[in-house]
Amino acid sequence: MNVRSYSDSASVVARLGTAAVRGYQASGIAATVKHFPGHGDTDIDSHHSLPTLPHGRERLEAIELPPFRAAIAAGTDAIMTAHVSLPKLDPSGLPSTLSAPVLTGLLREELGYDGVVVTDCLEMDAINKLFGPGQGAVMALKPVPTWCWSAIRTRSKLPHWKRW
């Protein structure tokens, strides 16, 4: 994730991420940690295509999952899904946003998370090119009840607002 992550160290991300969760929530702001179950080790931008995380469970447990485990333990309000394929967890090739083995099996059952799950934007090409945002939203509801997010691509048709 380059500069979009606290660090390339799972323990640093876990420590700083939980501090952010606690700080936001103590101030009355809902915290959302992202992108579950990990997005930092991809070479493809999910805005343009579907990335794959080829790692097995051992690697996920060592690198990708510790920050999410810590955020869950800290009581994060929400977790945002990643539009990445994890073939070692879900051989179907579905993006994790739509994957029952990832969201129901790993997030809900194994990690014990029972809070809000929200998708990343369904108009990102990792979803849009494969299913479209409408079908993606329907599919996202199958693994877990999910809040689906979609940007409005018709914003260019909206009136232009004056700058203050």
Short mmCIF file of C-alpha atoms in Angstrom, two decimals:
data_model
loop_
_atom_site.label_atom_id
_atom_site.label_comp_id
_atom_site.label_asym_id
_atom_site.label_seq_id
_atom_site.Cartn_x
_atom_site.Cartn_y
_atom_site.Cartn_z
CA MET A 1 0.00 0.00 0.00
CA ASN A 2 3.11 2.16 -0.02
CA VAL A 3 2.46 5.43 1.82
CA ARG A 4 -1.15 4.46 2.57
CA SER A 5 -0.12 2.15 5.41
CA TYR A 6 1.37 2.98 8.80
CA SER A 7 4.33 0.70 8.10
CA ASP A 8 5.52 -2.45 6.38
CA SER A 9 5.75 -4.06 9.83
CA ALA A 10 2.63 -5.91 10.98
CA SER A 11 3.34 -5.14 14.64
CA VAL A 12 3.74 -1.40 13.97
CA VAL A 13 0.55 -1.34 11.88
CA ALA A 14 -1.28 -3.19 14.67
CA ARG A 15 -0.01 -0.79 17.36
CA LEU A 16 -0.70 2.41 15.42
CA GLY A 17 -3.95 1.11 13.97
CA THR A 18 -5.39 0.25 17.37
CA ALA A 19 -4.31 3.66 18.69
CA ALA A 20 -6.20 5.28 15.81
CA VAL A 21 -9.28 3.10 16.43
CA ARG A 22 -9.31 3.99 20.13
CA GLY A 23 -8.69 7.68 19.44
CA TYR A 24 -11.39 8.02 16.82
CA GLN A 25 -13.96 6.10 18.81
CA ALA A 26 -13.16 7.95 22.06
CA SER A 27 -13.95 11.14 20.13
CA GLY A 28 -17.27 9.80 18.90
CA ILE A 29 -16.03 9.05 15.38
CA ALA A 30 -16.65 5.59 13.94
CA ALA A 31 -13.42 3.84 13.02
CA THR A 32 -13.12 1.67 9.92
CA VAL A 33 -10.04 -0.48 9.37
CA LYS A 34 -9.22 -1.59 5.87
CA HIS A 35 -8.67 -3.47 3.54
CA PHE A 36 -9.55 -6.92 4.90
CA PRO A 37 -7.85 -9.39 4.73
CA GLY A 38 -4.91 -7.43 3.36
CA HIS A 39 -3.98 -5.43 0.30
CA GLY A 40 -0.43 -4.29 0.89
CA ASP A 41 1.36 -6.97 -1.06
CA THR A 42 -0.39 -6.62 -4.40
CA ASP A 43 1.15 -5.43 -7.63
CA ILE A 44 -2.15 -4.53 -9.26
CA ASP A 45 -4.36 -1.60 -8.29
CA SER A 46 -7.92 -2.82 -7.61
CA HIS A 47 -9.21 0.44 -9.08
CA HIS A 48 -8.14 -1.02 -12.46
CA SER A 49 -8.19 -4.82 -12.14
CA LEU A 50 -8.51 -7.70 -9.67
CA PRO A 51 -5.28 -8.29 -7.71
CA THR A 52 -4.37 -11.70 -6.32
CA LEU A 53 -2.74 -12.43 -2.98
CA PRO A 54 -1.14 -15.83 -3.62
CA HIS A 55 -0.08 -16.37 -0.02
CA GLY A 56 -1.10 -19.30 2.14
CA ARG A 57 -2.48 -19.17 5.63
CA GLU A 58 0.92 -19.10 7.34
CA ARG A 59 1.89 -15.87 5.59
CA LEU A 60 -1.53 -14.28 6.21
CA GLU A 61 -1.25 -15.11 9.92
CA ALA A 62 2.22 -13.56 10.11
CA ILE A 63 1.76 -10.40 8.04
CA GLU A 64 -1.76 -9.50 6.91
CA LEU A 65 -3.98 -10.60 9.80
CA PRO A 66 -2.26 -9.29 12.98
CA PRO A 67 -3.39 -5.67 12.44
CA PHE A 68 -6.98 -6.85 11.92
CA ARG A 69 -6.85 -9.09 14.99
CA ALA A 70 -5.61 -6.12 17.03
CA ALA A 71 -8.28 -3.77 15.63
CA ILE A 72 -11.00 -6.31 16.40
CA ALA A 73 -9.67 -6.70 19.95
CA ALA A 74 -9.70 -2.87 20.25
CA GLY A 75 -13.38 -2.87 19.27
CA THR A 76 -13.25 -1.29 15.83
CA ASP A 77 -16.68 -0.17 14.62
CA ALA A 78 -16.25 -1.34 11.02
CA ILE A 79 -14.02 -3.29 8.68
CA MET A 80 -13.77 -2.52 4.96
CA THR A 81 -13.20 -5.38 2.55
CA ALA A 82 -10.48 -5.59 -0.07
CA HIS A 83 -11.19 -6.35 -3.70
CA VAL A 84 -8.48 -8.99 -3.91
CA SER A 85 -8.56 -12.67 -4.80
CA LEU A 86 -7.10 -15.12 -2.29
CA PRO A 87 -7.06 -18.47 -4.11
CA LYS A 88 -5.54 -20.34 -1.16
CA LEU A 89 -8.54 -19.33 0.99
CA ASP A 90 -11.18 -19.32 -1.73
CA PRO A 91 -10.34 -21.35 -4.85
CA SER A 92 -13.35 -19.86 -6.67
CA GLY A 93 -11.26 -16.78 -7.49
CA LEU A 94 -13.96 -14.40 -6.22
CA PRO A 95 -12.75 -11.12 -4.78
CA SER A 96 -12.65 -11.27 -0.98
CA THR A 97 -15.47 -8.67 -0.91
CA LEU A 98 -17.75 -11.40 -2.31
CA SER A 99 -16.16 -14.44 -0.68
CA ALA A 100 -17.94 -16.52 1.97
CA PRO A 101 -14.72 -18.37 2.96
CA VAL A 102 -13.01 -15.01 3.57
CA LEU A 103 -15.83 -12.97 5.12
CA THR A 104 -17.94 -15.61 6.85
CA GLY A 105 -15.26 -18.21 7.51
CA LEU A 106 -12.23 -16.10 8.33
CA LEU A 107 -13.59 -12.73 9.48
CA ARG A 108 -16.79 -13.72 11.28
CA GLU A 109 -16.16 -17.27 12.47
CA GLU A 110 -12.39 -17.49 13.00
CA LEU A 111 -11.59 -13.92 14.02
CA GLY A 112 -14.92 -13.51 15.82
CA TYR A 113 -15.73 -10.12 14.34
CA ASP A 114 -19.41 -9.25 14.68
CA GLY A 115 -19.37 -5.55 13.75
CA VAL A 116 -20.16 -3.69 10.55
CA VAL A 117 -18.60 -4.91 7.30
CA VAL A 118 -18.47 -2.41 4.46
CA THR A 119 -17.28 -2.96 0.92
CA ASP A 120 -14.79 -0.78 -0.82
CA CYS A 121 -16.30 1.06 -3.79
CA LEU A 122 -18.11 -1.38 -6.03
CA GLU A 123 -17.39 0.75 -9.08
CA MET A 124 -13.70 -0.09 -8.82
CA ASP A 125 -12.78 -2.23 -11.80
CA ALA A 126 -11.91 -5.28 -9.68
CA ILE A 127 -15.69 -5.59 -9.20
CA ASN A 128 -17.10 -3.46 -12.00
CA LYS A 129 -15.35 -5.27 -14.87
CA LEU A 130 -16.31 -8.71 -13.57
CA PHE A 131 -19.83 -8.19 -12.26
CA GLY A 132 -20.87 -4.55 -12.38
CA PRO A 133 -21.66 -2.63 -9.19
CA GLY A 134 -25.30 -3.73 -9.04
CA GLN A 135 -24.60 -7.46 -9.26
CA GLY A 136 -21.53 -6.93 -7.05
CA ALA A 137 -23.77 -5.41 -4.36
CA VAL A 138 -26.16 -8.36 -4.52
CA MET A 139 -23.25 -10.79 -4.35
CA ALA A 140 -21.66 -8.90 -1.42
CA LEU A 141 -24.76 -9.50 0.69
CA LYS A 142 -24.45 -13.29 0.44
CA PRO A 143 -21.36 -13.94 2.63
CA VAL A 144 -22.32 -11.46 5.37
CA PRO A 145 -24.78 -8.62 5.75
CA THR A 146 -22.69 -5.80 4.31
CA TRP A 147 -22.88 -2.09 3.69
CA CYS A 148 -22.17 -1.63 0.00
CA TRP A 149 -20.43 1.47 -1.20
CA SER A 150 -20.54 2.86 -4.70
CA ALA A 151 -19.34 6.22 -5.92
CA ILE A 152 -21.60 8.07 -8.30
CA ARG A 153 -19.95 7.94 -11.70
CA THR A 154 -22.51 10.38 -13.00
CA ARG A 155 -21.10 13.16 -10.82
CA SER A 156 -20.04 15.01 -13.97
CA LYS A 157 -23.77 15.52 -14.63
CA LEU A 158 -24.26 17.17 -11.26
CA PRO A 159 -24.17 20.97 -11.08
CA HIS A 160 -20.73 22.42 -10.49
CA TRP A 161 -20.51 24.09 -7.12
CA LYS A 162 -18.73 27.38 -6.63
CA ARG A 163 -15.58 27.31 -4.61
CA TRP A 164 -15.78 29.33 -1.43
#
